[in-house]
Short mmCIF file of C-alpha atoms in Angstrom, two decimals:
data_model
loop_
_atom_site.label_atom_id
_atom_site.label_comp_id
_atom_site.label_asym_id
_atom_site.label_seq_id
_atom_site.Cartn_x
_atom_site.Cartn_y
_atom_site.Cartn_z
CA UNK A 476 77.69 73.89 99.38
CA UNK A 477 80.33 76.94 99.22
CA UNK A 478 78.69 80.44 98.66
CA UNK A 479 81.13 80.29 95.74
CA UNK A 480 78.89 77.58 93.50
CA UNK A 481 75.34 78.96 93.24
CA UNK A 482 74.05 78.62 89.71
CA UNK A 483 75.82 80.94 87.47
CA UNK A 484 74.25 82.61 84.94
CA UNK A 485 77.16 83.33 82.93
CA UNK A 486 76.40 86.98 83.14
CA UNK A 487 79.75 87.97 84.74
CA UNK A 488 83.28 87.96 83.40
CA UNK A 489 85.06 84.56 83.98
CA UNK A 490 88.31 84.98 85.73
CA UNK A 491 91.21 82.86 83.76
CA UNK A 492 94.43 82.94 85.55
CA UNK A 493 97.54 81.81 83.62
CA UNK A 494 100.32 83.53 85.64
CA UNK A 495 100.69 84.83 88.89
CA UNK A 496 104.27 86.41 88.45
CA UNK A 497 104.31 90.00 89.21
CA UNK A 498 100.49 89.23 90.75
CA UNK A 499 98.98 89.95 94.17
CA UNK A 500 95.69 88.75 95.54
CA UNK A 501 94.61 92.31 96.10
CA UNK A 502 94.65 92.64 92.39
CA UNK A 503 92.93 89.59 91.90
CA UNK A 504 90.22 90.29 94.94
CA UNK A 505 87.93 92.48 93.01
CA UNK A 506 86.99 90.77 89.97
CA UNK A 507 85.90 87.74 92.17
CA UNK A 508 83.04 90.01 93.66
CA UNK A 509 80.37 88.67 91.80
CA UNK A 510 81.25 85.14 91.99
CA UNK A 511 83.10 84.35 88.76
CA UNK A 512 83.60 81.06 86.95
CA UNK A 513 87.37 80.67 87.65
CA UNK A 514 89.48 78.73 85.29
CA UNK A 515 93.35 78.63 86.09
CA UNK A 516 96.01 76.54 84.31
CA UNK A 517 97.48 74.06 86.12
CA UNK A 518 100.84 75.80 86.92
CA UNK A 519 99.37 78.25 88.99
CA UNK A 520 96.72 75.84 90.80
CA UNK A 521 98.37 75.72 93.97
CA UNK A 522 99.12 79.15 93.98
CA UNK A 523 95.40 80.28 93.65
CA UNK A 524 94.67 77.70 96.04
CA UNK A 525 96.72 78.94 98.91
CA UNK A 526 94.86 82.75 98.26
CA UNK A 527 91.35 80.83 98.91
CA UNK A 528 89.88 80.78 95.86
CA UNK A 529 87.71 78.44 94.72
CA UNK A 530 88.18 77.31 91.29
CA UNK A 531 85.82 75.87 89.00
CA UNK A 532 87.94 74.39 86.21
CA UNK A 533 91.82 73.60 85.63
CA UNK A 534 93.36 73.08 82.92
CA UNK A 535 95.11 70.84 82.78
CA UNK A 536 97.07 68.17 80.59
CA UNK A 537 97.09 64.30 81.18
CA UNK A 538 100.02 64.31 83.23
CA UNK A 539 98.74 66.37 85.74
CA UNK A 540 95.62 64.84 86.01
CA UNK A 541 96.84 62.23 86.78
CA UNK A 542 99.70 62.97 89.03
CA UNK A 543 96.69 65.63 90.96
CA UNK A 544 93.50 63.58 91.13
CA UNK A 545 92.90 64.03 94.56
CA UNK A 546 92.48 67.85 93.86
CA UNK A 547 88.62 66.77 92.37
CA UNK A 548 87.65 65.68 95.73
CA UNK A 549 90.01 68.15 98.11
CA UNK A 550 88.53 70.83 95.55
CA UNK A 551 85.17 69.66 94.30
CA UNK A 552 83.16 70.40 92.43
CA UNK A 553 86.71 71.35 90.35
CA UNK A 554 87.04 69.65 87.44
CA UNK A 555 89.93 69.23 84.99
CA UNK A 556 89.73 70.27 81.33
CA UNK A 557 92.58 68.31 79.11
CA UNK A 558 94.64 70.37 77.06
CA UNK A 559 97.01 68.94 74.57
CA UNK A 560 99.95 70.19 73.12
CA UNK A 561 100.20 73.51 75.55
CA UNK A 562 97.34 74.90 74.40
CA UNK A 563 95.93 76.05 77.42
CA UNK A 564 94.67 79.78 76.02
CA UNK A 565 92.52 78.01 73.04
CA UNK A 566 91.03 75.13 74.91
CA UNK A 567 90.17 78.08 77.55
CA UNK A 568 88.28 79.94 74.65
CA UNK A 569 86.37 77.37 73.52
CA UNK A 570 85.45 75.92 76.78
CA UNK A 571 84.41 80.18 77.30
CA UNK A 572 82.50 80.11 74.13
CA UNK A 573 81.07 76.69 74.58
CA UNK A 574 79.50 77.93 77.41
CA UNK A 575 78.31 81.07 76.54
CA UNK A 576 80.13 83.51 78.50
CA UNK A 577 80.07 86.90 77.14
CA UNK A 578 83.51 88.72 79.16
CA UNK A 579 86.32 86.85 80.56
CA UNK A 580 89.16 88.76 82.69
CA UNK A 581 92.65 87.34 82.06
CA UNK A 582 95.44 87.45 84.30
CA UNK A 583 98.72 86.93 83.29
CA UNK A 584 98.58 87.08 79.85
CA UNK A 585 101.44 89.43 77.95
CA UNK A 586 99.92 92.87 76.92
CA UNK A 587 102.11 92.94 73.99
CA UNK A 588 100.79 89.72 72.31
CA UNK A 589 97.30 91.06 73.07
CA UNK A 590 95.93 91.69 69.02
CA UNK A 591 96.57 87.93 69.09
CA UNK A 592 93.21 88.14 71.14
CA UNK A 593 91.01 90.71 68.63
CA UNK A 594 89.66 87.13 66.39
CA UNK A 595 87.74 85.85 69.74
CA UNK A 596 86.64 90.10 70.19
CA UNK A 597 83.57 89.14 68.22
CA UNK A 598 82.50 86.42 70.85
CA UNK A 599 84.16 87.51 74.26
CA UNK A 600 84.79 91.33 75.89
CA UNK A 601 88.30 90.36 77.19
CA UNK A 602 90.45 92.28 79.37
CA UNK A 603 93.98 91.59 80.27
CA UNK A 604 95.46 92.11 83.40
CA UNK A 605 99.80 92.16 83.41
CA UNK A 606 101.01 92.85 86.20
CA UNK A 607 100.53 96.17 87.54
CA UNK A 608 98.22 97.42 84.16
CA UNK A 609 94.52 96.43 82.97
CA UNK A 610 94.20 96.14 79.28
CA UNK A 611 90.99 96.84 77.19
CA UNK A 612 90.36 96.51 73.92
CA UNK A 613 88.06 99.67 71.85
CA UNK A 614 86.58 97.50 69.29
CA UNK A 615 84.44 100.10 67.65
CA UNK A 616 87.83 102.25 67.08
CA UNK A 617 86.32 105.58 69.73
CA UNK A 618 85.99 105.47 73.46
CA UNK A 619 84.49 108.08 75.85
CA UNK A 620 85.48 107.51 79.35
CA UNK A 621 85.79 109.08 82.30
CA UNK A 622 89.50 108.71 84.12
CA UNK A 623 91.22 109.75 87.31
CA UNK A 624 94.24 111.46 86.76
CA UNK A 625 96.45 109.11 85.52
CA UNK A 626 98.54 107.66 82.77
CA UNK A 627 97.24 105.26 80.16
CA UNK A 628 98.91 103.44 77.81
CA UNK A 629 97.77 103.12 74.33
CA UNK A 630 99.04 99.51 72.99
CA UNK A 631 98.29 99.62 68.92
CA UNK A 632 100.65 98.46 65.85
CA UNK A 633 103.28 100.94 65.38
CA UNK A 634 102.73 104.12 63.89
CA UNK A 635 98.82 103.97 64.38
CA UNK A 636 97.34 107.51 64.55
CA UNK A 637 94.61 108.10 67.95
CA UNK A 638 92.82 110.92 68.47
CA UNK A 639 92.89 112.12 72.21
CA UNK A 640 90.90 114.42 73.25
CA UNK A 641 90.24 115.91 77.04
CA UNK A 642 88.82 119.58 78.39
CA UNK A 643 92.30 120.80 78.05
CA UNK A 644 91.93 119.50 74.05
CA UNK A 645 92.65 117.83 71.14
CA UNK A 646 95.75 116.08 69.78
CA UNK A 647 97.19 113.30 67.31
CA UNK A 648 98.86 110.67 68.60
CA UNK A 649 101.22 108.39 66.46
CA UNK A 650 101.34 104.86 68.61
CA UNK A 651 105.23 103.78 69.40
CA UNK A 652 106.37 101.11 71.57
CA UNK A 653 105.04 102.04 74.77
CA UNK A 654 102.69 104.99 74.17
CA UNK A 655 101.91 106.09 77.47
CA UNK A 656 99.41 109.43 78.00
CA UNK A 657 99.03 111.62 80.81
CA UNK A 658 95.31 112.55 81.68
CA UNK A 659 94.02 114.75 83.71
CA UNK A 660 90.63 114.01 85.59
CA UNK A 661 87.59 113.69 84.09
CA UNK A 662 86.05 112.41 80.21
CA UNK A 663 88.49 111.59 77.53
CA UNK A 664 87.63 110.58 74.28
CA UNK A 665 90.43 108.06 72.11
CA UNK A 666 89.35 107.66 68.86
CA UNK A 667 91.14 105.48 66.16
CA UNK A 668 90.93 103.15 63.50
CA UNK A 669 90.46 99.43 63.78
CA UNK A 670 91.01 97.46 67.33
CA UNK A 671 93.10 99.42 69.77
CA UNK A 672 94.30 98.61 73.40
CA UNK A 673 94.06 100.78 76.60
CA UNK A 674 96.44 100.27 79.60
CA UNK A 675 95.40 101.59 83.09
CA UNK A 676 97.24 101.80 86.28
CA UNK A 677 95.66 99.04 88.89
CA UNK A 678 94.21 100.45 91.93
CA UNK A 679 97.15 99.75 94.58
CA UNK A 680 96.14 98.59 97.73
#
């Protein structure tokens, strides 16, 4: 039995890969660290195959079950999870809720169709990873975190006001396309209202 399939408890965030374009398996390589139930669609199966991950479900329509059904025994325990009509994302929820995950990490999913994600917010933490920027959501409209230096990017609809505040202090920010913030090390507090997004810079390896 592969290290990779000791009972899971759930408690980690799944890892759902629907792209790999503009994706390295550096990026990918932490948030497999505590063993993750992996779910990819069935585009990028060979893909995340040839990085050495083991995956734990595909999804996958009936075509490509059918045309790939030696992958259940090259892969086992893999198993395919039909999807119908293209809709990989929802069956990927459901299957997420279904099983009573509590975070799921998504990987190739387009930050800018992300408040398309804020109804399953109330079941899932999700985070969205595109390309070369993680995406979180602040659900309860304030965040206090502590950052490196950097630049964030602050993904709400358009003209949304934030609050950002740092030691060097306080202004009002009115959310364009493509709000990006400089931030200087240490705790800064966002603060809006309703569901907003926060873009950070992946580590680069």
């Amino acid at each position: 039995m592969s290290s990779h399939h000791f009972v899971k408890e759930q408690q980690e965030p799944a890892l759902l890969i629907l792209g790999t374009e503009g994706i390295s398996y550096d990026q990918i390589a932490p948030l497999l660290e505590w063993v993750p139930t992996v779910i990819v669609v069935q585009e990028e199966v060979y893909r995340v195959i040839s990085w050495g991950i083991k995956i734990d479900l595909i999804l996958a329509d009936l075509n490509f079950q059918k045309s790939n059904i030696r992958l259940l025994e090259e892969q086992y325990p893999v198993k395919f999870l039909g999807v119908r009509d293209g809709q990989f994302l929802e069956e990927a929820f459901q299957y997420l809720i279904a099983t009573k995950h509590t975070a799921v990490n998504i990987v190739g999913f387009d930050h800018k169709n992300v408040f398309a994600l804020e109804e399953k917010l109330s079941f899932l933490d999700i985070t969205v990873i595109d390309g070369a920027m993680r995406y979180f959501p602040v659900k309860s409209g304030k965040i206090k975190k502590w950052f490196p230096e950097t630049s964030v990017h602050i993904h709400a609809p358009e003209g949304t006001l934030i609050s950002f505040g740092t030691q060097e202090g306080n202004s009002i920010l009115q959310v364009v396309y493509a709000t990006m913030v400089d931030v200087p090390e240490g705790l800064a507090t966002l603060e809006g209202k309703g569901v907003f997004w926060v873009g950070e810079i992946l580590d680069k390896k």
